[in-house]
CSV table of C-alpha atoms in Angstrom, one decimal:
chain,number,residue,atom,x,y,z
A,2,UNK,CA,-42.2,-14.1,-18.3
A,3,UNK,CA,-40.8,-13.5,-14.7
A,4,UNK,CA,-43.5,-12.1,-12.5
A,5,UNK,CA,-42.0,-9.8,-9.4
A,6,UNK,CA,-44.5,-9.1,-7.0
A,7,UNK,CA,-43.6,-5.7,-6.0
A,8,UNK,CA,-43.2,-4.3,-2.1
A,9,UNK,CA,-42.2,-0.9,-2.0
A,10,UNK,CA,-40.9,0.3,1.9
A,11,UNK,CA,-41.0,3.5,3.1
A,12,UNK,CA,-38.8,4.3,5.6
A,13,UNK,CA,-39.9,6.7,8.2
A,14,UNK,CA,-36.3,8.0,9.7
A,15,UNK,CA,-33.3,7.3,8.4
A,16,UNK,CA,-31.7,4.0,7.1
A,17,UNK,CA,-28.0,3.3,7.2
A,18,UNK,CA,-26.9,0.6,4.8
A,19,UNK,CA,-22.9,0.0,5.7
A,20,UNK,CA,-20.7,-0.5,2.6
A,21,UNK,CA,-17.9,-2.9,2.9
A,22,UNK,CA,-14.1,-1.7,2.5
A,23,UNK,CA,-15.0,2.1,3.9
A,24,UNK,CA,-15.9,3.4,7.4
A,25,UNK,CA,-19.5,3.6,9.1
A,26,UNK,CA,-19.5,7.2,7.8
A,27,UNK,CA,-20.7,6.2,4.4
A,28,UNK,CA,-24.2,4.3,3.8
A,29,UNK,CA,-25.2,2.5,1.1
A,30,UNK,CA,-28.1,3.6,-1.1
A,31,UNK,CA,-29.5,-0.3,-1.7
A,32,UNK,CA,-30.4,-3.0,0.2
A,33,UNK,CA,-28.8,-6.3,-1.2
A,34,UNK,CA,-31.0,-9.6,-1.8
A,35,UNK,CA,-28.8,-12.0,0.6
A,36,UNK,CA,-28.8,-8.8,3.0
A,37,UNK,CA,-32.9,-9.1,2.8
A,38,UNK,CA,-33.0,-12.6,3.2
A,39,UNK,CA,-30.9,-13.2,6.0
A,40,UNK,CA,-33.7,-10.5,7.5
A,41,UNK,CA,-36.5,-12.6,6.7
A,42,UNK,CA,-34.5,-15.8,8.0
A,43,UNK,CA,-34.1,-13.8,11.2
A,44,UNK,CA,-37.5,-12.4,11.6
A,45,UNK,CA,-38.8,-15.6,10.8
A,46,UNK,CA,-37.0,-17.4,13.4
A,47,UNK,CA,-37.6,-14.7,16.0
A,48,UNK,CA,-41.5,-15.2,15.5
A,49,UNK,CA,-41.0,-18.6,16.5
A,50,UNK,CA,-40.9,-20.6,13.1
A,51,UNK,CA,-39.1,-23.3,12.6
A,52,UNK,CA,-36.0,-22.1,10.7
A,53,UNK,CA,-34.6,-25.7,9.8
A,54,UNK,CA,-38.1,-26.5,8.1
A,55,UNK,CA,-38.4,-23.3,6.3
A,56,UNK,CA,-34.8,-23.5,4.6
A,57,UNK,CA,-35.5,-27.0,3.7
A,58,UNK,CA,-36.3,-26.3,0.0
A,59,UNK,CA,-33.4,-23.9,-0.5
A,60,UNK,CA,-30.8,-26.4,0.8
A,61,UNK,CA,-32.1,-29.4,-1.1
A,62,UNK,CA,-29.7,-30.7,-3.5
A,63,UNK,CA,-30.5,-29.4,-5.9
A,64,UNK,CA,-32.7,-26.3,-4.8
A,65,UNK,CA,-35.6,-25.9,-5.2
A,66,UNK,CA,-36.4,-22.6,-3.4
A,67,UNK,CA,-40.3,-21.7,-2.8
A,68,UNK,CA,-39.3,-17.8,-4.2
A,69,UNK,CA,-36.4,-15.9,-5.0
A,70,UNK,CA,-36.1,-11.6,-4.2
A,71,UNK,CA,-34.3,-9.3,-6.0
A,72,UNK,CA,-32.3,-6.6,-4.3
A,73,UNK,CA,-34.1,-3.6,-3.4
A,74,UNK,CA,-34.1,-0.4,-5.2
A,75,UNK,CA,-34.9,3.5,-5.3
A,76,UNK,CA,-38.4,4.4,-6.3
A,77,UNK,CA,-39.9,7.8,-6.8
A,78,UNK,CA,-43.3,7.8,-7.1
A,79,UNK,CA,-44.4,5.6,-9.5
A,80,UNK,CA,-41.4,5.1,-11.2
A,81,UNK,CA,-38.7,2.1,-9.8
A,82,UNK,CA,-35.3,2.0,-11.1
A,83,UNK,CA,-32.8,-0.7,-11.8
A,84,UNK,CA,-29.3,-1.4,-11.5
A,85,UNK,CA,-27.9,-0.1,-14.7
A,86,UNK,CA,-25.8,-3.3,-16.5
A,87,UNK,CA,-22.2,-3.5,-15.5
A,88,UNK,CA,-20.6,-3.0,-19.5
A,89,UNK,CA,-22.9,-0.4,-20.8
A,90,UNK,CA,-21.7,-1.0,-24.4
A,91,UNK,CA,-25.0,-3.0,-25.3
A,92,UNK,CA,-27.1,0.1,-24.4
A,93,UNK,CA,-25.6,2.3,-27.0
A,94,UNK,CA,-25.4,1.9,-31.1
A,95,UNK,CA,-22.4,4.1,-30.4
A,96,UNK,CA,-19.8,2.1,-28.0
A,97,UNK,CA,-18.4,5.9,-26.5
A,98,UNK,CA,-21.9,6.8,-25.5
A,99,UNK,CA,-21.5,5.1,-22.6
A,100,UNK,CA,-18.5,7.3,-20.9
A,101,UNK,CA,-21.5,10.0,-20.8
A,102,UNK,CA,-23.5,7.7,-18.2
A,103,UNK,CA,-20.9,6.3,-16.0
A,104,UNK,CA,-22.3,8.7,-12.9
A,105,UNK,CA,-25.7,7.0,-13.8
A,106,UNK,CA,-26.5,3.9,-10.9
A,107,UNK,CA,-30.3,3.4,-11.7
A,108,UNK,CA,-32.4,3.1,-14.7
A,109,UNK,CA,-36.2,3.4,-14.9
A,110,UNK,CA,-38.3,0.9,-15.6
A,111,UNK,CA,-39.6,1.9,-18.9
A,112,UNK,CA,-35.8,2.8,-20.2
A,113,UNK,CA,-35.3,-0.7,-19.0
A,114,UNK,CA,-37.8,-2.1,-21.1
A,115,UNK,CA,-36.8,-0.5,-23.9
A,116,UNK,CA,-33.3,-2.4,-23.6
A,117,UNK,CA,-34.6,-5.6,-23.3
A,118,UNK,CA,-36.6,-5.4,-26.4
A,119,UNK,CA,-33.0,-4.4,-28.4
A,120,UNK,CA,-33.6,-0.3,-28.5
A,121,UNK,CA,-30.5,1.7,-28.1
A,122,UNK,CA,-31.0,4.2,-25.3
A,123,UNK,CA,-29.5,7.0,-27.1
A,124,UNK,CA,-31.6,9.3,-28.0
A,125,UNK,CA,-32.6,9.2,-24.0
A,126,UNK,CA,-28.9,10.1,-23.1
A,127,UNK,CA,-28.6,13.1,-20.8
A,128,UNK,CA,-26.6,16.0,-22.2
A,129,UNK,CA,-23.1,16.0,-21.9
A,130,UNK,CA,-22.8,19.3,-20.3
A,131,UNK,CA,-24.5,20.7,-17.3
A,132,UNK,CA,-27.9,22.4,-18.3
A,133,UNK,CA,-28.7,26.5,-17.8
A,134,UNK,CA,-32.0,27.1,-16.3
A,135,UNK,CA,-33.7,28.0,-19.4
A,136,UNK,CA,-32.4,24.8,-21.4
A,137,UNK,CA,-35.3,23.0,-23.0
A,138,UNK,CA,-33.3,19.9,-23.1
A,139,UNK,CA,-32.7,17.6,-26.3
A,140,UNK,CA,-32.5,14.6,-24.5
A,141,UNK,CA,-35.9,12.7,-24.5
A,142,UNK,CA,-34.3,11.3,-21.5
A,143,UNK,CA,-34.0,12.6,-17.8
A,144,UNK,CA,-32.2,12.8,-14.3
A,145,UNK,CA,-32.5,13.2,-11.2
A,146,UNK,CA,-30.2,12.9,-8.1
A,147,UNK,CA,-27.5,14.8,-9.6
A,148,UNK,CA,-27.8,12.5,-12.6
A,149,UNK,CA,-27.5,9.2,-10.5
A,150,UNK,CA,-31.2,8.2,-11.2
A,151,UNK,CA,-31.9,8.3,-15.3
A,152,UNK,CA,-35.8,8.1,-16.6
A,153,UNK,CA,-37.7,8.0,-19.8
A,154,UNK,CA,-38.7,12.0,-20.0
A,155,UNK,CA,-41.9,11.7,-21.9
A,156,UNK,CA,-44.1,9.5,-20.1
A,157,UNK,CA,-42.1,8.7,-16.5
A,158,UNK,CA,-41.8,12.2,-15.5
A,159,UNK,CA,-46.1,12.5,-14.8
A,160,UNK,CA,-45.3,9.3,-12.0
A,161,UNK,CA,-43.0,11.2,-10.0
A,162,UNK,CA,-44.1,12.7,-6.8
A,163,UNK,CA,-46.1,16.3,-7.2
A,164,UNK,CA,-43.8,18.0,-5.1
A,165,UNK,CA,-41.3,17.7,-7.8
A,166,UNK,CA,-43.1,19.5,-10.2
A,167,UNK,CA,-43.9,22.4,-8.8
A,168,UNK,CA,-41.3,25.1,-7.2
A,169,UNK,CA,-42.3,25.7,-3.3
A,170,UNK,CA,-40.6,29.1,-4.2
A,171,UNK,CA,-42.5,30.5,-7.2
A,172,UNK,CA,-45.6,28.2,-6.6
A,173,UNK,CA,-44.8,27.6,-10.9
A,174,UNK,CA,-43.9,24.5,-12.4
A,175,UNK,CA,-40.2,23.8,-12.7
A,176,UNK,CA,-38.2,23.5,-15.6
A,177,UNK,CA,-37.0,20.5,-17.0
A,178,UNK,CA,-33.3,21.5,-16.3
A,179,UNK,CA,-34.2,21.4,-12.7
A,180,UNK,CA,-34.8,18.0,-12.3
A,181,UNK,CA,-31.3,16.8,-11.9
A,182,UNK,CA,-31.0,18.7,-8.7
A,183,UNK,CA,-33.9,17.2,-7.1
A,184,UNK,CA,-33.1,14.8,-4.9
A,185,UNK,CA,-34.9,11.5,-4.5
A,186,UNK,CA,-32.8,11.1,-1.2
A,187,UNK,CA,-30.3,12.9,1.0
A,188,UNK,CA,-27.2,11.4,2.4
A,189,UNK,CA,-25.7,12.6,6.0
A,190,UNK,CA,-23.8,11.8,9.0
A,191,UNK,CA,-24.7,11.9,12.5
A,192,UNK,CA,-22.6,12.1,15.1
A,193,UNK,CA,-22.3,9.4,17.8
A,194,UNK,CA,-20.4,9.1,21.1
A,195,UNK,CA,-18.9,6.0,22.8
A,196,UNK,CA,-17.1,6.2,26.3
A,197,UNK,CA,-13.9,4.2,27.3
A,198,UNK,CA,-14.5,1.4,30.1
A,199,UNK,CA,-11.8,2.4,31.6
A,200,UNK,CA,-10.7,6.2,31.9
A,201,UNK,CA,-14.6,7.2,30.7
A,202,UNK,CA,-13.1,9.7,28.3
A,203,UNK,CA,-15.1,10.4,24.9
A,204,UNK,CA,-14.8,9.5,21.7
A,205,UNK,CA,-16.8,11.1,18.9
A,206,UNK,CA,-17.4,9.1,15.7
A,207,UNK,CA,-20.3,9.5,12.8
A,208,UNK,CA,-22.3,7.2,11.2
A,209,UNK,CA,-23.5,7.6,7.8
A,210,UNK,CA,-27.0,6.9,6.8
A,211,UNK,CA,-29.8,8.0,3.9
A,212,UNK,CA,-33.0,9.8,4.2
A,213,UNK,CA,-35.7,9.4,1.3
A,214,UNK,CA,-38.0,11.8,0.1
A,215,UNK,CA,-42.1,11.7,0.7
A,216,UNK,CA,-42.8,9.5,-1.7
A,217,UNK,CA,-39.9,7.9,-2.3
A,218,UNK,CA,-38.1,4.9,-0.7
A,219,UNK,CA,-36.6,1.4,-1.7
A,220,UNK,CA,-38.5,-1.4,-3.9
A,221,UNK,CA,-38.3,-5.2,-4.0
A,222,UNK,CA,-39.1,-8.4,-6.2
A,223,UNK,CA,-40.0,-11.4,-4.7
A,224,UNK,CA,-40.2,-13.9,-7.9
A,225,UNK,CA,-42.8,-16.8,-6.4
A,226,UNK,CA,-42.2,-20.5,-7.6
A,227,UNK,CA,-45.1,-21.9,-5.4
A,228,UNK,CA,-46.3,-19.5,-3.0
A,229,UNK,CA,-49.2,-21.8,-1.3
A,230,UNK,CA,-46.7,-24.2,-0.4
A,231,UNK,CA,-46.9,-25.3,3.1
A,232,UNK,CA,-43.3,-25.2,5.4
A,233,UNK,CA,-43.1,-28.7,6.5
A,234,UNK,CA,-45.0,-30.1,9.3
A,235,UNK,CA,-47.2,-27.0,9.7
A,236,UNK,CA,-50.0,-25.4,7.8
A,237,UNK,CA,-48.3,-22.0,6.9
A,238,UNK,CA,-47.3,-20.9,3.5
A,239,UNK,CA,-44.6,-19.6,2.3
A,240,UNK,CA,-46.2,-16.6,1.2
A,241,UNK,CA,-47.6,-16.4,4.8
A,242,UNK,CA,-44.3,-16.3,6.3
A,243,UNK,CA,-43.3,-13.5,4.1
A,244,UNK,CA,-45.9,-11.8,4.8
A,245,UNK,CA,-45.6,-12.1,8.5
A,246,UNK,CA,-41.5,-11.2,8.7
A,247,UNK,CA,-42.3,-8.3,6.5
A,248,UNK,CA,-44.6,-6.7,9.1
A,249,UNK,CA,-42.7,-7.8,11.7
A,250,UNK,CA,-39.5,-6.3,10.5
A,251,UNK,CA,-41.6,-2.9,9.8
A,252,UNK,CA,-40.7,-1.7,13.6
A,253,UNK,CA,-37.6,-4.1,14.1
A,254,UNK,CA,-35.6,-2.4,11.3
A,255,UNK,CA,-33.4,-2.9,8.2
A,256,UNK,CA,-29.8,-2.6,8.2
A,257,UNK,CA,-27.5,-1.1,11.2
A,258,UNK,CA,-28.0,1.4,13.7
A,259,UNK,CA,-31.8,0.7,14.5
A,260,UNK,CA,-31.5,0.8,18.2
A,261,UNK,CA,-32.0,4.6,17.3
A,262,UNK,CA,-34.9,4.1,14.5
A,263,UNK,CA,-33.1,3.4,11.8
A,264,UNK,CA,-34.4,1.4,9.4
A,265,UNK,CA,-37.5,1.5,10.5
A,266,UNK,CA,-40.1,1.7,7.1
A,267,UNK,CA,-43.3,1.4,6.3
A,268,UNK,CA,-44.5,-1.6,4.2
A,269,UNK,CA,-47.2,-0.7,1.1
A,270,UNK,CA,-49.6,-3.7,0.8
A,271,UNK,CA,-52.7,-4.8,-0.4
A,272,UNK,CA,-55.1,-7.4,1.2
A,273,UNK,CA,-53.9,-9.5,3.6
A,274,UNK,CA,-50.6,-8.1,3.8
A,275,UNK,CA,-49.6,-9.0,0.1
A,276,UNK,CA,-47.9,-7.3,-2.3
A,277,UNK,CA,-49.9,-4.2,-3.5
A,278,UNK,CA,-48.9,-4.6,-7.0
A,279,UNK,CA,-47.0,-7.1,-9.6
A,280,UNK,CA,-44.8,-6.4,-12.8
A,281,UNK,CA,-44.0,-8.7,-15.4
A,282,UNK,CA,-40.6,-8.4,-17.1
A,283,UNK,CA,-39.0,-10.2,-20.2
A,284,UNK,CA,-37.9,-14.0,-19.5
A,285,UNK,CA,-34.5,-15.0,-20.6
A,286,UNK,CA,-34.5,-17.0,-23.6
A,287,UNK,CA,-32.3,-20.0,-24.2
A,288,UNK,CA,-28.7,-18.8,-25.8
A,289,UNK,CA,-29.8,-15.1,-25.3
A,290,UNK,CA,-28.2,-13.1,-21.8
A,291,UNK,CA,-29.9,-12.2,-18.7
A,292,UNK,CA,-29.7,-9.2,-16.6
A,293,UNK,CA,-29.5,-9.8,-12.6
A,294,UNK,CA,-31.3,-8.1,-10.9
A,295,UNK,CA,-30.0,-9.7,-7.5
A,296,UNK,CA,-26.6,-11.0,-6.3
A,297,UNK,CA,-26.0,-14.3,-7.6
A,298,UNK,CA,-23.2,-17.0,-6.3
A,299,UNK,CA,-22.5,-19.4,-8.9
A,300,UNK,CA,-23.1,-23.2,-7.4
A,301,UNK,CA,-22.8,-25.9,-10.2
A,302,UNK,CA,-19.5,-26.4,-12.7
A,303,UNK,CA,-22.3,-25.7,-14.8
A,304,UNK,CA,-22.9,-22.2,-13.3
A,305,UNK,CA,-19.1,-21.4,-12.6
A,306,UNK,CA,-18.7,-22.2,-16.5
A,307,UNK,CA,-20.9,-19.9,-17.6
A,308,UNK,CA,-18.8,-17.1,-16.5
A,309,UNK,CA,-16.2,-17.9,-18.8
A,310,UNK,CA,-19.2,-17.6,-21.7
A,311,UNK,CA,-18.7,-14.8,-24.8
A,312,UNK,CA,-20.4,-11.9,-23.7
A,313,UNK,CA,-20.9,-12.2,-20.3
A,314,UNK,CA,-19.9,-9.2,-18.0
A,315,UNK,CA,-20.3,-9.2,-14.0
A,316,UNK,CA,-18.3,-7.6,-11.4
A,317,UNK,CA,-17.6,-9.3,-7.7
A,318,UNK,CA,-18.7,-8.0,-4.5
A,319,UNK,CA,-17.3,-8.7,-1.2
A,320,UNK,CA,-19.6,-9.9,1.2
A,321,UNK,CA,-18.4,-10.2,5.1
A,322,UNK,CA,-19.3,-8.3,8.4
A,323,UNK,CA,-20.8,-9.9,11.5
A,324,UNK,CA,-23.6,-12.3,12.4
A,325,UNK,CA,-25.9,-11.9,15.4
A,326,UNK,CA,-27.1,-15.7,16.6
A,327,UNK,CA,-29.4,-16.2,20.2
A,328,UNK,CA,-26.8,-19.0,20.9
A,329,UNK,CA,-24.1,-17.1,21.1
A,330,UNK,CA,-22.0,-13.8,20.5
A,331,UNK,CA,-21.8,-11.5,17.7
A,332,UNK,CA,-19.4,-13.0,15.7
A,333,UNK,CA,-17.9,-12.3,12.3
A,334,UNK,CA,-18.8,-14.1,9.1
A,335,UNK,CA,-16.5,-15.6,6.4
A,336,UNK,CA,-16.1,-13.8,3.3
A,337,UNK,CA,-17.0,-14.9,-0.2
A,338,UNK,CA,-17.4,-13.4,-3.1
A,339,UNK,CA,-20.9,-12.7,-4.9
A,340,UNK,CA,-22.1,-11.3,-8.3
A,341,UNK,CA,-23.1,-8.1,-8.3
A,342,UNK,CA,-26.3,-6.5,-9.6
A,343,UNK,CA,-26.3,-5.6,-13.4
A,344,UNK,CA,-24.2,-8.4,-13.8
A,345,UNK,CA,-24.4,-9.6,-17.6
A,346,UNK,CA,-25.0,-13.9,-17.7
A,347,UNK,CA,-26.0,-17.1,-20.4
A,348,UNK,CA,-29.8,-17.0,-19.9
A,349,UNK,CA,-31.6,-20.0,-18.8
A,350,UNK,CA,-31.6,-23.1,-15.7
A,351,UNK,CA,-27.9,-22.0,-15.1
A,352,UNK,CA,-29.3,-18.5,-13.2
A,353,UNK,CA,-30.0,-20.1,-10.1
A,354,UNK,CA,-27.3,-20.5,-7.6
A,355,UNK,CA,-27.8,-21.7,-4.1
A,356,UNK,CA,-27.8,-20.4,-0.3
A,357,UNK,CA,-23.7,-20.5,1.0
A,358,UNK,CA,-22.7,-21.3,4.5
A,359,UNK,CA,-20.8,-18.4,6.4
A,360,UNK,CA,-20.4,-19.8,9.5
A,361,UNK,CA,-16.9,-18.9,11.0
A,362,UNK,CA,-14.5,-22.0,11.6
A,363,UNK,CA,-12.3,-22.0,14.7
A,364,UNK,CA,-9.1,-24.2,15.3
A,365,UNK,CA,-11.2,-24.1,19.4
A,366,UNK,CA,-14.1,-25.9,18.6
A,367,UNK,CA,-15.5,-24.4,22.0
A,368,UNK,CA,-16.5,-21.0,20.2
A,369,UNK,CA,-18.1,-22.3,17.4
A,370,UNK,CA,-21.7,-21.7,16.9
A,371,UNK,CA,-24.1,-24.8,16.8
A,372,UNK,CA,-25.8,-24.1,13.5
A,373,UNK,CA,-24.7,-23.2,10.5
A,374,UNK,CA,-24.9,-19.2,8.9
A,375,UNK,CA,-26.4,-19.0,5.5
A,376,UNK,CA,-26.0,-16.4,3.2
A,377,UNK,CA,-28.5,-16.4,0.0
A,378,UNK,CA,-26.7,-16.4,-3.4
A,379,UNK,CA,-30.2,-17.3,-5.3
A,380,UNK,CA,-30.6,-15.2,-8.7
A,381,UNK,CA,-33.0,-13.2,-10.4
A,382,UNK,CA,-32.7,-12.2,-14.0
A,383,UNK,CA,-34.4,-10.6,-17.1
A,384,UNK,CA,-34.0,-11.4,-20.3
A,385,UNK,CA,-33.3,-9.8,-23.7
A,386,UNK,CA,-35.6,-10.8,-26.3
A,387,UNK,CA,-35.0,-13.0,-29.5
A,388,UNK,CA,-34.8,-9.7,-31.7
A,389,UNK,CA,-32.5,-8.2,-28.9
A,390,UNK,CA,-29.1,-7.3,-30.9
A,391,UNK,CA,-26.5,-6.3,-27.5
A,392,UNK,CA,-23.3,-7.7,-28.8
């Protein structure tokens, strides 16, 4: 059974997340796993530790990586959410159920549970239409952020934050067809200026970026394989290093625009700067399917072959944009192709994957960096149990 041990980050201004293939006036919502390893690679190497020693275990062939993250997530309160599967079909006893959900991005944690075990999810389905004020609700199910965040009504609606409950207005509790509206987070635009070099004239431009909720924020998993393993040749752990490019990235930042605050967050812990709480979560069983709950890049035929498996279901992402390196200029990275979260594989060994090199090649050797770029395709999946019936 996969043990995540939990960091939740609360971010204290805004955080803007770009999203490839659309302008800086859009921000992304989550923060990708080879997005928040390449942060702790950089932090890491910032704070002095030897980078080449550290990544040792995660380019040995093959790899055999001290831990592996998932990609960060909303939370509200004491409820995290999950990616919701990319073919909702196995969710449903009824396969058209799932054009009712298709605004849905997040499931809870106890609706995910639920699926893993094999229950169908729809007597949890929201209702098809939008709600009056005085609707009761016949959904055992509920949402929130216009109806992108979906929860188990019954028991997860006590963990969400107090203010939720109550109407600031009325000072009275609010009805349960109010909870859609509320928003977990708000998405904006702020305006920035840049001035040509040359005639100094102005240009006006916006950048997009997300602003959470008290309370609420992003979540990660970090799965450990041997946490008290030393980094060769000194006498800190991994889980150490974490720990120390964790609270080091705290005022440094997540994602772009953080020579303004951005990204800036607050890290829950417990002692010592460790994770402040754990969750265990179904392990994939051998010929069942698994449930990513990180990006994932396929490295062995035997890994590529999977994909072609009965049953599987994934969708691609494109991962590019541009690399910041002390020995030399901001440069951009080369593209490749990852699995996304949600992403339906084969359970077992073949969930691994590897770390890719992004380094950009140049016909002028001269402008070439002198190390290479790694981007982490290193998977984390759930499983369904034996009794699980998802065809």
């Amino acid at each position: 059974m996969p043990t995540l041990s939990v960091y939740r980050l609360h971010f204290r201004a805004g955080l803007h997340l770009g999203v490839r293939g659309v302008t800086l006036e859009e921000a992304a919502v989550s923060l990708p796993s080879d997005t928040l390893f390449s942060a702790l690679v950089d932090a890491w190497q910032r704070l002095g530790g030897p980078v080449e020693r550290w990544l040792a275990p995660f380019l040995q062939e093959p790899p055999d990586p001290p831990f592996v993250l998932t990609s960060a997530f909303p939370f509200a309160g004491a409820v995290r959410f999950y990616p919701m599967p990319v073919d909702l079909r196995g969710l449903f006893a009824q396969p058209e159920a799932g054009k009712r959900v298709k605004r849905i991005a997040y499931l809870s944690e106890g609706l995910l549970r639920r699926a893993l075990s094999g229950e169908k999810l729809d007597d949890w389905l929201p209702p098809e239409g939008p709600t009056g004020p005085d609707d009761p609700g016949q959904s055992a199910g509920l949402l929130l952020q216009e109806g992108k965040l979906w929860l188990d009504g019954e028991t997860e609606l006590k963990q969400l934050p107090q203010w939720m409950h109550v109407d600031p207005k009325s000072r009275r509790p609010r009805p349960r067809a109010a909870y859609p509206h509320l928003e977990a987070w708000k998405e904006g635009r702020t305006p920035r200026v840049t001035i040509d070099r040359i005639s100094s004239a102005s240009n006006i431009f916006h950048i997009g970026h997300v602003r959470f909720a008290q309370e609420c924020g992003l979540w990660f998993g970090v799965q450990w394989r041997r946490p008290a393993q030393r980094i060769e040749g000194t006498s800190t752990t991994y889980a150490e290093s974490v720990t120390a490019a964790l609270q080091f990235l705290q005022d440094e930042g997540l994602g772009g625009d953080r020579s303004v605050g951005y990204g800036a967050f607050t890290l829950e812990t417990g002692q010592e700067g460790t994770a402040r709480e754990a969750v265990s979560l179904p392990d994939s069983s051998p010929g069942g399917m698994a449930w990513l709950l990180s990006r994932f890049h396929p490295r062995t035929p035997a890994e590529i072959a999977t994909l072609q498996a009965e049953g599987v279901a994934y969708r691609l992402v494109d991962v590019a944009g541009w690399l910041r390196s002390p020995d030399g200029p901001a440069q951009r990275r080369r593209r490749i192709h990852l699995l996304a979260e949600g992403s339906w594989l084969p359970a077992g060994e073949t969930v691994l994957g590897g770390l890719v090199d992004v380094q950009p090649v140049y016909e002028n050797q001269e402008g070439m960096l002198s190390h290479p770029v790694y981007r982490s395709g290193f998977g984390v999946a759930v499983g369904f149990t034996q009794e699980a019936n998802h065809g």
